[in-house]
Short mmCIF file of C-alpha atoms in Angstrom, two decimals:
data_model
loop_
_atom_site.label_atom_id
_atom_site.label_comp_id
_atom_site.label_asym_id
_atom_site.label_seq_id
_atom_site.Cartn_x
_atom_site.Cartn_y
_atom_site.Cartn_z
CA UNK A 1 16.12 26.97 -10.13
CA UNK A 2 17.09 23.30 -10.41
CA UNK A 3 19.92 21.27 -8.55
CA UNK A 4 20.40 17.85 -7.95
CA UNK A 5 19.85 19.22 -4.39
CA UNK A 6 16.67 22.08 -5.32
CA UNK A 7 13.94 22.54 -7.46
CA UNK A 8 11.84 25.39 -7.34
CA UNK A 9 8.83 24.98 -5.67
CA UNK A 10 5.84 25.88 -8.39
CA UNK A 11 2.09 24.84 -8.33
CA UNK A 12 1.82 21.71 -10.40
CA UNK A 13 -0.41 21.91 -13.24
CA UNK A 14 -4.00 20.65 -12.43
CA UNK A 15 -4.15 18.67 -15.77
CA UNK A 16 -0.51 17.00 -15.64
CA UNK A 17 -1.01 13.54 -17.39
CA UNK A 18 -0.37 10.78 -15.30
CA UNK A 19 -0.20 11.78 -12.01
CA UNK A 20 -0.11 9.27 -9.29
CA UNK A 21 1.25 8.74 -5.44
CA UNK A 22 5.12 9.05 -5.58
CA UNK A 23 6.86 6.30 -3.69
CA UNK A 24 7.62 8.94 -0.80
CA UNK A 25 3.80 9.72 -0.23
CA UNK A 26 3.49 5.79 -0.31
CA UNK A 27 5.89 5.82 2.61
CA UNK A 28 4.17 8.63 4.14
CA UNK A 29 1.21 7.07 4.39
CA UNK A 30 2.82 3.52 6.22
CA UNK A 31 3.56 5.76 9.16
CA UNK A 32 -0.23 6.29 9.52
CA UNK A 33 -0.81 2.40 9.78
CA UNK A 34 0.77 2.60 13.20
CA UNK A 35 -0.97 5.42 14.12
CA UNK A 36 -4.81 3.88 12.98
CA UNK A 37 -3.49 0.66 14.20
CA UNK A 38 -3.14 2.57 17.59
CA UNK A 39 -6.43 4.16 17.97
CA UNK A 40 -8.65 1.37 16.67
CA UNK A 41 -6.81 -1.10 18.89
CA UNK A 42 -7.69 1.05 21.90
CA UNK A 43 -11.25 1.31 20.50
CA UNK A 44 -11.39 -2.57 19.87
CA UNK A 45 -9.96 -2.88 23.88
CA UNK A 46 -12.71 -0.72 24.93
CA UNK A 47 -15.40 -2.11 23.19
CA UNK A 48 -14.22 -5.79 24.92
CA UNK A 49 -15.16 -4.26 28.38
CA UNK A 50 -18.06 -3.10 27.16
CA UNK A 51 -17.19 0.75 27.28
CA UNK A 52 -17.07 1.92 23.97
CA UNK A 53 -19.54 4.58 23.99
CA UNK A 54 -17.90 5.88 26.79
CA UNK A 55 -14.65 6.05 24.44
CA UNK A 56 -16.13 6.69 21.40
CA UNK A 57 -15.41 10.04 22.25
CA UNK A 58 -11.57 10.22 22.84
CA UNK A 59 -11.32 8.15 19.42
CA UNK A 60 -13.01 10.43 17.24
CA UNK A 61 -10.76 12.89 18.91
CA UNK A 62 -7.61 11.62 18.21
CA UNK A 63 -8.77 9.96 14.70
CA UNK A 64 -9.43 13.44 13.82
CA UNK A 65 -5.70 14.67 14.42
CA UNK A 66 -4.38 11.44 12.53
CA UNK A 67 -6.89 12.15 9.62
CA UNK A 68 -6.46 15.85 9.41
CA UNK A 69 -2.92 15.99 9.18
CA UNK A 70 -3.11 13.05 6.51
CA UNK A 71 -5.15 15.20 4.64
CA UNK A 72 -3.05 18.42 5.09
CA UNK A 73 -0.34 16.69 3.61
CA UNK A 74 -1.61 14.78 0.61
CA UNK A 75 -3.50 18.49 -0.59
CA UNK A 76 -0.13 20.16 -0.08
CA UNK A 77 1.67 17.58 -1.90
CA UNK A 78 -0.77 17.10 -5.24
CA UNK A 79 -0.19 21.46 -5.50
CA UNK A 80 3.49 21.82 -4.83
CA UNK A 81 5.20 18.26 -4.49
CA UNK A 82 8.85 19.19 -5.68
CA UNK A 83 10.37 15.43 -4.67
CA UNK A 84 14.04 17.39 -3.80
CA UNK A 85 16.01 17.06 -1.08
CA UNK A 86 14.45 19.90 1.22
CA UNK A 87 10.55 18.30 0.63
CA UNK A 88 11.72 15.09 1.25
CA UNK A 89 13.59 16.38 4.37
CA UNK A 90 10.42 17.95 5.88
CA UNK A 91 8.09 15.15 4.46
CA UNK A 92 10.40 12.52 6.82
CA UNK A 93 10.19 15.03 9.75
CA UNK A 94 5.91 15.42 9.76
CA UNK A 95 6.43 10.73 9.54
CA UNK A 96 8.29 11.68 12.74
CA UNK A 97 5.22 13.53 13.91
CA UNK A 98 2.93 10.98 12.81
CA UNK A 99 4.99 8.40 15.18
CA UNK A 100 5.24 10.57 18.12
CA UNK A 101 1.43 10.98 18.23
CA UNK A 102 0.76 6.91 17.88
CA UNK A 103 3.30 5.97 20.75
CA UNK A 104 0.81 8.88 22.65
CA UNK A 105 -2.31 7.15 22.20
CA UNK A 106 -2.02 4.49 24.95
CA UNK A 107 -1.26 6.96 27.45
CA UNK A 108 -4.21 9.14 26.08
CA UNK A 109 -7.12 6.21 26.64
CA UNK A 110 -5.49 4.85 30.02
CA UNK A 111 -5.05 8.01 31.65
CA UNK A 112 -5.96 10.90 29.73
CA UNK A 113 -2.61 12.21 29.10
CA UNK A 114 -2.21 13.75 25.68
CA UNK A 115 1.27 15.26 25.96
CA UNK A 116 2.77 12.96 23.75
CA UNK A 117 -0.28 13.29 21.01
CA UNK A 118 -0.03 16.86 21.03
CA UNK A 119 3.68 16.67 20.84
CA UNK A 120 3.24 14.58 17.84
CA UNK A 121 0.51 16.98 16.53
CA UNK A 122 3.20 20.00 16.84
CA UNK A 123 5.83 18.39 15.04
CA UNK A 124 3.34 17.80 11.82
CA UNK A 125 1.95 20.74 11.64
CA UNK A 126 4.79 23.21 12.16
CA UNK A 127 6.68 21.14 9.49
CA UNK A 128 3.94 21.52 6.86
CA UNK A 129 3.91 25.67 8.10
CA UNK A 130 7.42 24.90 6.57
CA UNK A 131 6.52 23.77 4.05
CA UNK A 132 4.13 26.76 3.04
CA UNK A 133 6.56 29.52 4.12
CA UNK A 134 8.54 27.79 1.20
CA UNK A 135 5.98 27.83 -1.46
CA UNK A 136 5.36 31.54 -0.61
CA UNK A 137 8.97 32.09 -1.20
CA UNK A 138 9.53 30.76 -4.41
CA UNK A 139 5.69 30.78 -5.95
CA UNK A 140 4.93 34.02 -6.15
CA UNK A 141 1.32 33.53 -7.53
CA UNK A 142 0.19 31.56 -4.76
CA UNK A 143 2.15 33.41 -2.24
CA UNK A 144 -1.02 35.32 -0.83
CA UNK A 145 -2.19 31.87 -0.05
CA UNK A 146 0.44 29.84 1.07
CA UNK A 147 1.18 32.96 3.92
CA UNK A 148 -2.80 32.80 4.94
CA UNK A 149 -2.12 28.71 5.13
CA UNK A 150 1.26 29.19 7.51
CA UNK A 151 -0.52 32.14 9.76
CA UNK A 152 -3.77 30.01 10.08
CA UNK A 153 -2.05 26.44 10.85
CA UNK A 154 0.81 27.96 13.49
CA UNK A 155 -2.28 30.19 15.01
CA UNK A 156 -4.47 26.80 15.52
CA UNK A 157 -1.18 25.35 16.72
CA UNK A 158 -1.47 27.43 20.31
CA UNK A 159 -5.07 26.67 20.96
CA UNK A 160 -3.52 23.10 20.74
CA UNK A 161 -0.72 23.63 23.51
CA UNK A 162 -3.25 25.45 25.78
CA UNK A 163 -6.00 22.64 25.32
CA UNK A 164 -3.28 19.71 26.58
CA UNK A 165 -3.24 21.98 29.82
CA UNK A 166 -6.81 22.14 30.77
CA UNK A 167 -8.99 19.92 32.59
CA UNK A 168 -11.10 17.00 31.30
CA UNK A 169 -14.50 18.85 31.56
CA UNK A 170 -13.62 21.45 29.33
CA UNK A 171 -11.73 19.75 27.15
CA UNK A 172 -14.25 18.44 24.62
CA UNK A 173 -15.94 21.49 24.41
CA UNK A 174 -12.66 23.03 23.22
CA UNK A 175 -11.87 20.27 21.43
CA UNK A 176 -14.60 21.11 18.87
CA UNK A 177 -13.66 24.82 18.86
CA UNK A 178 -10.05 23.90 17.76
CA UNK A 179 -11.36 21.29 15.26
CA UNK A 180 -13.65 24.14 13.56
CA UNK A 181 -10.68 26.14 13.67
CA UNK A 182 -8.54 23.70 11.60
CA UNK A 183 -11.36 23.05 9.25
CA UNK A 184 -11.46 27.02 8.55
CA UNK A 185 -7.85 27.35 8.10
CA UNK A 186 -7.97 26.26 4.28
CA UNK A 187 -11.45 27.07 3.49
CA UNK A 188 -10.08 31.16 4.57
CA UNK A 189 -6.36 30.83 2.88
CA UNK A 190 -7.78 29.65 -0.24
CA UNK A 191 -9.96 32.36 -0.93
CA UNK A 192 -7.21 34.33 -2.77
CA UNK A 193 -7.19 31.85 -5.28
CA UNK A 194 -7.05 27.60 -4.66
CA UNK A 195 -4.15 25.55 -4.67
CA UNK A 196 -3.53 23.68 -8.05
CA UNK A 197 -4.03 20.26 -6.91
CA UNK A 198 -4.67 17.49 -9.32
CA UNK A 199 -8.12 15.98 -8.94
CA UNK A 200 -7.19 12.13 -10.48
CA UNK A 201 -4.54 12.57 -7.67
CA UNK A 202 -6.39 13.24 -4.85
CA UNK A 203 -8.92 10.68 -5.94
CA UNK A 204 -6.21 8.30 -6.15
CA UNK A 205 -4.47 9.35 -2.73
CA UNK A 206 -7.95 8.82 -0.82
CA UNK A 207 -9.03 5.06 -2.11
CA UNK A 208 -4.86 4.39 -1.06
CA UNK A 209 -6.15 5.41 2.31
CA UNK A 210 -9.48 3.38 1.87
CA UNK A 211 -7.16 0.69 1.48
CA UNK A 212 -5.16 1.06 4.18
CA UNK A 213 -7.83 1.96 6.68
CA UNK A 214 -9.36 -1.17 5.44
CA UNK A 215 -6.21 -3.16 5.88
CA UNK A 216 -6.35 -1.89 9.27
CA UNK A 217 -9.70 -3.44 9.84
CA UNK A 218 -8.62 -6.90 8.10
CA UNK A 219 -5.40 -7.04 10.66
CA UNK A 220 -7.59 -6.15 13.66
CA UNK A 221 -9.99 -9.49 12.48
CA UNK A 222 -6.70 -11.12 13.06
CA UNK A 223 -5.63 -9.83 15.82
CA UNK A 224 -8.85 -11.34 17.19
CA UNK A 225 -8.97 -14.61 16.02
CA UNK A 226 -5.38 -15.16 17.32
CA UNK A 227 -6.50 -14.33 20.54
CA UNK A 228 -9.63 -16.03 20.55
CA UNK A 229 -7.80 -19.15 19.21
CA UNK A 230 -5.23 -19.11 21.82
CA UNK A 231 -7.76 -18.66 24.88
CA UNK A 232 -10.38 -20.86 23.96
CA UNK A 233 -9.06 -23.31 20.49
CA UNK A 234 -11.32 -23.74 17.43
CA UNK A 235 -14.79 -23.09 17.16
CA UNK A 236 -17.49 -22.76 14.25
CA UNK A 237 -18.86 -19.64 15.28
CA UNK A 238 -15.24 -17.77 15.06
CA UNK A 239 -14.46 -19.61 11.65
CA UNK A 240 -17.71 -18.05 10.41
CA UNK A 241 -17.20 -14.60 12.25
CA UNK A 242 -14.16 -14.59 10.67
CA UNK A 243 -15.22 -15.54 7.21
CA UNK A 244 -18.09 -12.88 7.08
CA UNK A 245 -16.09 -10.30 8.53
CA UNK A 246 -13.63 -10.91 5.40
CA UNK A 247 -16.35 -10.82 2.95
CA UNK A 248 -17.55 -7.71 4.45
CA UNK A 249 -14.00 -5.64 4.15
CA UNK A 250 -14.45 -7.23 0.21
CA UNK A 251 -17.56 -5.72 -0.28
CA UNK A 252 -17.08 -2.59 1.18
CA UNK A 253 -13.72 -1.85 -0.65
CA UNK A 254 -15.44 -2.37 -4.04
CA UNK A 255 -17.99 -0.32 -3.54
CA UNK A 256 -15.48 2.59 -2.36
CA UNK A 257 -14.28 2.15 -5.72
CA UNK A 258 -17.30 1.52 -7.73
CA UNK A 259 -17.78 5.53 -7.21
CA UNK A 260 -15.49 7.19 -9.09
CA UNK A 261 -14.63 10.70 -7.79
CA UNK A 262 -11.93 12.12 -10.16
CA UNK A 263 -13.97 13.36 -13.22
CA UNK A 264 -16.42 15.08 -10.74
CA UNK A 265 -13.69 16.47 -8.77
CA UNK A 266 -12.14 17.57 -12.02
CA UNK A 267 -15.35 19.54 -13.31
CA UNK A 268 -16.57 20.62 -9.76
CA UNK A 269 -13.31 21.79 -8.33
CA UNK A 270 -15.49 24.16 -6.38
CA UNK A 271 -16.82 20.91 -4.08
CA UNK A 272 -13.68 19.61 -2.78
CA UNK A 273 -14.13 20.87 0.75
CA UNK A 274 -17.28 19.05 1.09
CA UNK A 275 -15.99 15.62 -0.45
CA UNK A 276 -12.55 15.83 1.32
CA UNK A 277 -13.78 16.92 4.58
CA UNK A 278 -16.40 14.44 4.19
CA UNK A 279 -14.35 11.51 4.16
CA UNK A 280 -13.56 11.93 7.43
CA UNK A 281 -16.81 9.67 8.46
CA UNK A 282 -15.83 7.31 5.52
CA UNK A 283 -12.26 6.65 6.95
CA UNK A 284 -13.41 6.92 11.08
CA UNK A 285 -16.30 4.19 10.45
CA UNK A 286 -13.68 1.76 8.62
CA UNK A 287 -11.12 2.45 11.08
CA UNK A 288 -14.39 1.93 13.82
CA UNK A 289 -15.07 -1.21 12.03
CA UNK A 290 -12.09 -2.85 12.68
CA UNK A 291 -12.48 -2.62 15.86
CA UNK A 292 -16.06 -4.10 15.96
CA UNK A 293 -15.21 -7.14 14.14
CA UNK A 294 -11.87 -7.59 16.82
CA UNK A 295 -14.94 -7.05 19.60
CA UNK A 296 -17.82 -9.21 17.81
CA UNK A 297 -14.71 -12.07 17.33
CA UNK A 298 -14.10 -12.23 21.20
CA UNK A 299 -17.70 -11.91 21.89
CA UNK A 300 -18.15 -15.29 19.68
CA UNK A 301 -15.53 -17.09 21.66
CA UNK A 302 -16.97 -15.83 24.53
CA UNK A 303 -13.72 -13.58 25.67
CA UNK A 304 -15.56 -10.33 26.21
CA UNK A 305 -17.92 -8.61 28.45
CA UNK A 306 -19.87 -6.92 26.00
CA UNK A 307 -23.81 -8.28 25.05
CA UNK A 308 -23.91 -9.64 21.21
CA UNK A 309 -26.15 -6.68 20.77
CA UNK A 310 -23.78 -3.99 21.44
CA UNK A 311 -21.17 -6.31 19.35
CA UNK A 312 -23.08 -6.57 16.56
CA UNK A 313 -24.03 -2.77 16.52
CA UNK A 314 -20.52 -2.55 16.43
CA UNK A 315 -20.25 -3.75 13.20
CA UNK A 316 -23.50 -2.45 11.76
CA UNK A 317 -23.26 1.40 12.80
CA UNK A 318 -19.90 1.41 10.99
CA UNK A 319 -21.33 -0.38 7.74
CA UNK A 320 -24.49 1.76 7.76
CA UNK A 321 -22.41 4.98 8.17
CA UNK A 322 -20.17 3.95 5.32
CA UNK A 323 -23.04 3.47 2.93
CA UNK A 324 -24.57 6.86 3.31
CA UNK A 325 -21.58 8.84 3.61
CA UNK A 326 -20.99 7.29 0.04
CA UNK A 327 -23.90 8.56 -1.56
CA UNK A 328 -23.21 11.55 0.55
CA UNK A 329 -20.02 12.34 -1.21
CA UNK A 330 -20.28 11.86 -4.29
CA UNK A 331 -24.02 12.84 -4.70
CA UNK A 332 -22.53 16.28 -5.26
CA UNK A 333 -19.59 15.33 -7.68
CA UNK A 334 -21.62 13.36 -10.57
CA UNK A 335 -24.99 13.84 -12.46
CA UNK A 336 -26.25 9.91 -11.48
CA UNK A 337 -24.39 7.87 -8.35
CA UNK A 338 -23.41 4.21 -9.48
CA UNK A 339 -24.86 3.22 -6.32
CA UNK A 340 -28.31 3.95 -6.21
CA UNK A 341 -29.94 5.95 -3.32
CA UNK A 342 -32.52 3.48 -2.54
CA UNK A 343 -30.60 0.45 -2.99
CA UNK A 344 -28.14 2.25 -0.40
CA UNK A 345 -31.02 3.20 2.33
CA UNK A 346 -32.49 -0.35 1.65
CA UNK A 347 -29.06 -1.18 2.63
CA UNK A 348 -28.67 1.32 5.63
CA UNK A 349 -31.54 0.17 7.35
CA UNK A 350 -31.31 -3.86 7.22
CA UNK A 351 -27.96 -3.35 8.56
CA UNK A 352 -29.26 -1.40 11.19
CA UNK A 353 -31.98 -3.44 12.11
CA UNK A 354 -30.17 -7.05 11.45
CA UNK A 355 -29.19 -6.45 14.89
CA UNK A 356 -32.73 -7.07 16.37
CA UNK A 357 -33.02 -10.52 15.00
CA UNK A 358 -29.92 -10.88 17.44
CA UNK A 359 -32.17 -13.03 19.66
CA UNK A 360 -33.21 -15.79 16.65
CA UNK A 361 -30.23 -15.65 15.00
CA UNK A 362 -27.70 -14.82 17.21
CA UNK A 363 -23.90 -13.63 16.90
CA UNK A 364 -23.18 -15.22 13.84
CA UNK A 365 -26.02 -15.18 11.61
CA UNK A 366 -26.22 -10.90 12.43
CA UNK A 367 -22.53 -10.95 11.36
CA UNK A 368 -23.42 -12.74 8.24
CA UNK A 369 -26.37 -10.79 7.37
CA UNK A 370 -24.52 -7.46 7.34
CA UNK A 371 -21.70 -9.38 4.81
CA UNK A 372 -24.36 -10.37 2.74
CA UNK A 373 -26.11 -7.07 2.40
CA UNK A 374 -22.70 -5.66 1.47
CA UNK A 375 -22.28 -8.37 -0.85
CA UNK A 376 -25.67 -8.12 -1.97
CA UNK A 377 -25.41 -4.32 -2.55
CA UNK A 378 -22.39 -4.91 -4.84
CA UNK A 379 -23.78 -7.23 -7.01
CA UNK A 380 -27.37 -5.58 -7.63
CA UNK A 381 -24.93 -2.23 -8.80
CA UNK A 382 -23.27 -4.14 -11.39
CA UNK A 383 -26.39 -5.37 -12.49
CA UNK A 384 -27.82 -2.04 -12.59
CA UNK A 385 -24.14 -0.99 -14.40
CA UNK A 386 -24.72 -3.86 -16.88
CA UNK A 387 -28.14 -3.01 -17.64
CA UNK A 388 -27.36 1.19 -18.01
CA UNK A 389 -24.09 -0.26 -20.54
CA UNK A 390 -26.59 -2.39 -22.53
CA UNK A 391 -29.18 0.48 -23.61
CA UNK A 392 -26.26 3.25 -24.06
CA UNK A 393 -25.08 0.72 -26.44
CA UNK A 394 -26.56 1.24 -30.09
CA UNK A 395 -28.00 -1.48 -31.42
CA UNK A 396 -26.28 -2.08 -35.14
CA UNK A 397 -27.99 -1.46 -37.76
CA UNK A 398 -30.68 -3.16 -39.41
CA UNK A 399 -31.44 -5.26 -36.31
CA UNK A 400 -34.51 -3.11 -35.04
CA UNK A 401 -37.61 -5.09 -35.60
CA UNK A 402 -40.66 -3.57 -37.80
#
């Protein structure tokens, strides 16, 4: 049936031609700005008093609730996005979610209340159970799985309310029961058959979040320098923190998106758990990122109480997770990566160990190293790109020599 009001909710055909983000996911995905914005700023605030690792934990906590429910959503939407009335409806309340939970995270890092994150949490999930008790209603050939996707989120949802209840010590441990939980959910409801989503879609919906995780980390670099300009004025070292922190977010954005991840996903439909679930580290270690350029800018202007060591691992820990979770992911997908594996451990471990020239170089010059073995890693792939175009070109004919 279809109203100006209604359409029929139907799986989407997988191989619908020019499928991209509607403007409403677009505006779906803003909300999560705030929310990264949130966490990473907490991160960044830690990190300043030199207490990250002791925080590291309540942010991949809470980035895990931001990302999962991102990714819940975007899944749902490339199957059975209907863009009526009623979708839209429940699409603005799970941005209402989304909001909720970011207002919660300040109260979460300064005194360990998560009422307002789990709240938040509550409010997105039980509107995408909504969602699915709708697409079991009016799909009938994915109804088996769209019921096994409503029982399994709404179940998860009450481990949720009793974990905000319990004490500190036992919370972490639970933490990672409830998490496995979630990650079962779809991995069990799809076994009746998978959800039609579109694979250039998806592809497409994950570098958008790339970006904006990315965007995250180039605002956070701001946030910094503002601050580090209006405590202590101009200085060389945070003009060229700054500068090699931009060069970095460059370099690591075209990589993302020298791997391409659609054809793969289209052939081996079979491995979008492990890519999707995977991304997880991609998007936490930008998000992390962010915050370690905000920390290495105040350590440069001399506004923080961390060491330039544990600044500077700040930055490289995120880079060097980001390069091997890309080979990671899409290892899988493709016959050959674009980026090759031992250009990308080369990478991994002079980032890593850039860190320990902290005392020759200092600050600045570890902060430039990392941005130019992003930079470099970029340029020796289109090189290698250039090279692999050249001899799948046939040479014309008559130009071989005797």
């Amino acid at each position: 049936m279809t109203s100006a009001f209604r359409t029929r909710m139907t799986g989407r055909s997988t191989d619908e031609r020019h499928r991209v983000s509607s403007p409403l996911e677009l505006l779906f995905d803003l909300t999560f700005v705030v929310a990264i914005a949130q966490v990473a700023g907490q991160l960044a605030h830690a990190g300043e008093q030199g207490h990250i690792l002791d925080r590291l934990p309540l942010y991949l906590m809470v980035f895990f609730a931001i990302w999962w429910a991102w990714m819940n959503f975007t899944w749902f939407a490339s199957a059975y996005d209907t863009d009526d009335v009623p979708y839209r409806l429940m699409t603005l309340v799970q941005m209402g979610g989304v909001l909720v939970l970011a207002a919660g995270v300040p109260a979460a890092y300064e005194h360990e209340n998560f009422a307002a994150i789990i709240v938040g949490y509550l409010i997105m999930r039980l509107a995408l159970v909504g969602q699915w008790i709708r697409a079991a209603v009016e799909y009938p050939q994915g109804r088996k799985t769209a019921i096994r996707y409503a029982v399994g989120i709404a179940a998860v949802q009450l481990l949720w309310v009793a974990w905000g209840f319990l004490p500190a010590q036992v919370a972490i441990g639970l933490f990672v029961l409830g998490a496995a939980l979630e990650l079962a959910v779809p991995l069990w409801a799809e076994r009746p058959g998978m959800t039609s989503w579109h694979p250039h879609h998806i592809a497409e919906r994950y570098g958008l979040f790339t970006i904006i995780v990315l965007g995250e980390s180039v605002s956070a670099s701001a946030i910094g320098v503002q601050n580090a300009l209006k405590e202590s004025g101009f200085s060389a070292a945070l003009v060229w923190i700054a500068v090699a922190g931009l060069v970095l977010l460059f370099a690591l954005w075209w990589l993302y998106f020298l791997e391409p991840a659609a054809e793969g996903l289209r052939s081996r439909r079979n491995r979008s758990f492990y890519w999707g679930y995977g991304h997880y580290f991609v998007f936490a270690s930008l998000a992390a990122l962010g915050a370690g350029l905000e920390v290495a800018v105040q350590a440069g202007a001399a506004h923080s109480e961390v060491s330039n060591t544990a600044a500077e691992y700040a930055i490289a820990v995120p880079v060097a997770i980001f390069f091997f979770m890309l080979y990671v992911l899409h290892a899988p997908l493709v016959t050959e990566v674009v980026i090759r594996p031992l250009k990308t451990a080369a990478a991994v471990a002079l980032v890593l160990l850039l860190p320990l020239a902290s005392p020759v170089i200092g600050l600045v010059g570890v902060t430039i190293g990392i941005a130019l073995v992003a930079a470099a890693l970029v340029a020796v792939t289109l090189i290698d790109q250039a090279v692999a175009g050249r001899q799948a070109t046939p040479a014309p004919p008559g130009s071989a020599s005797a």
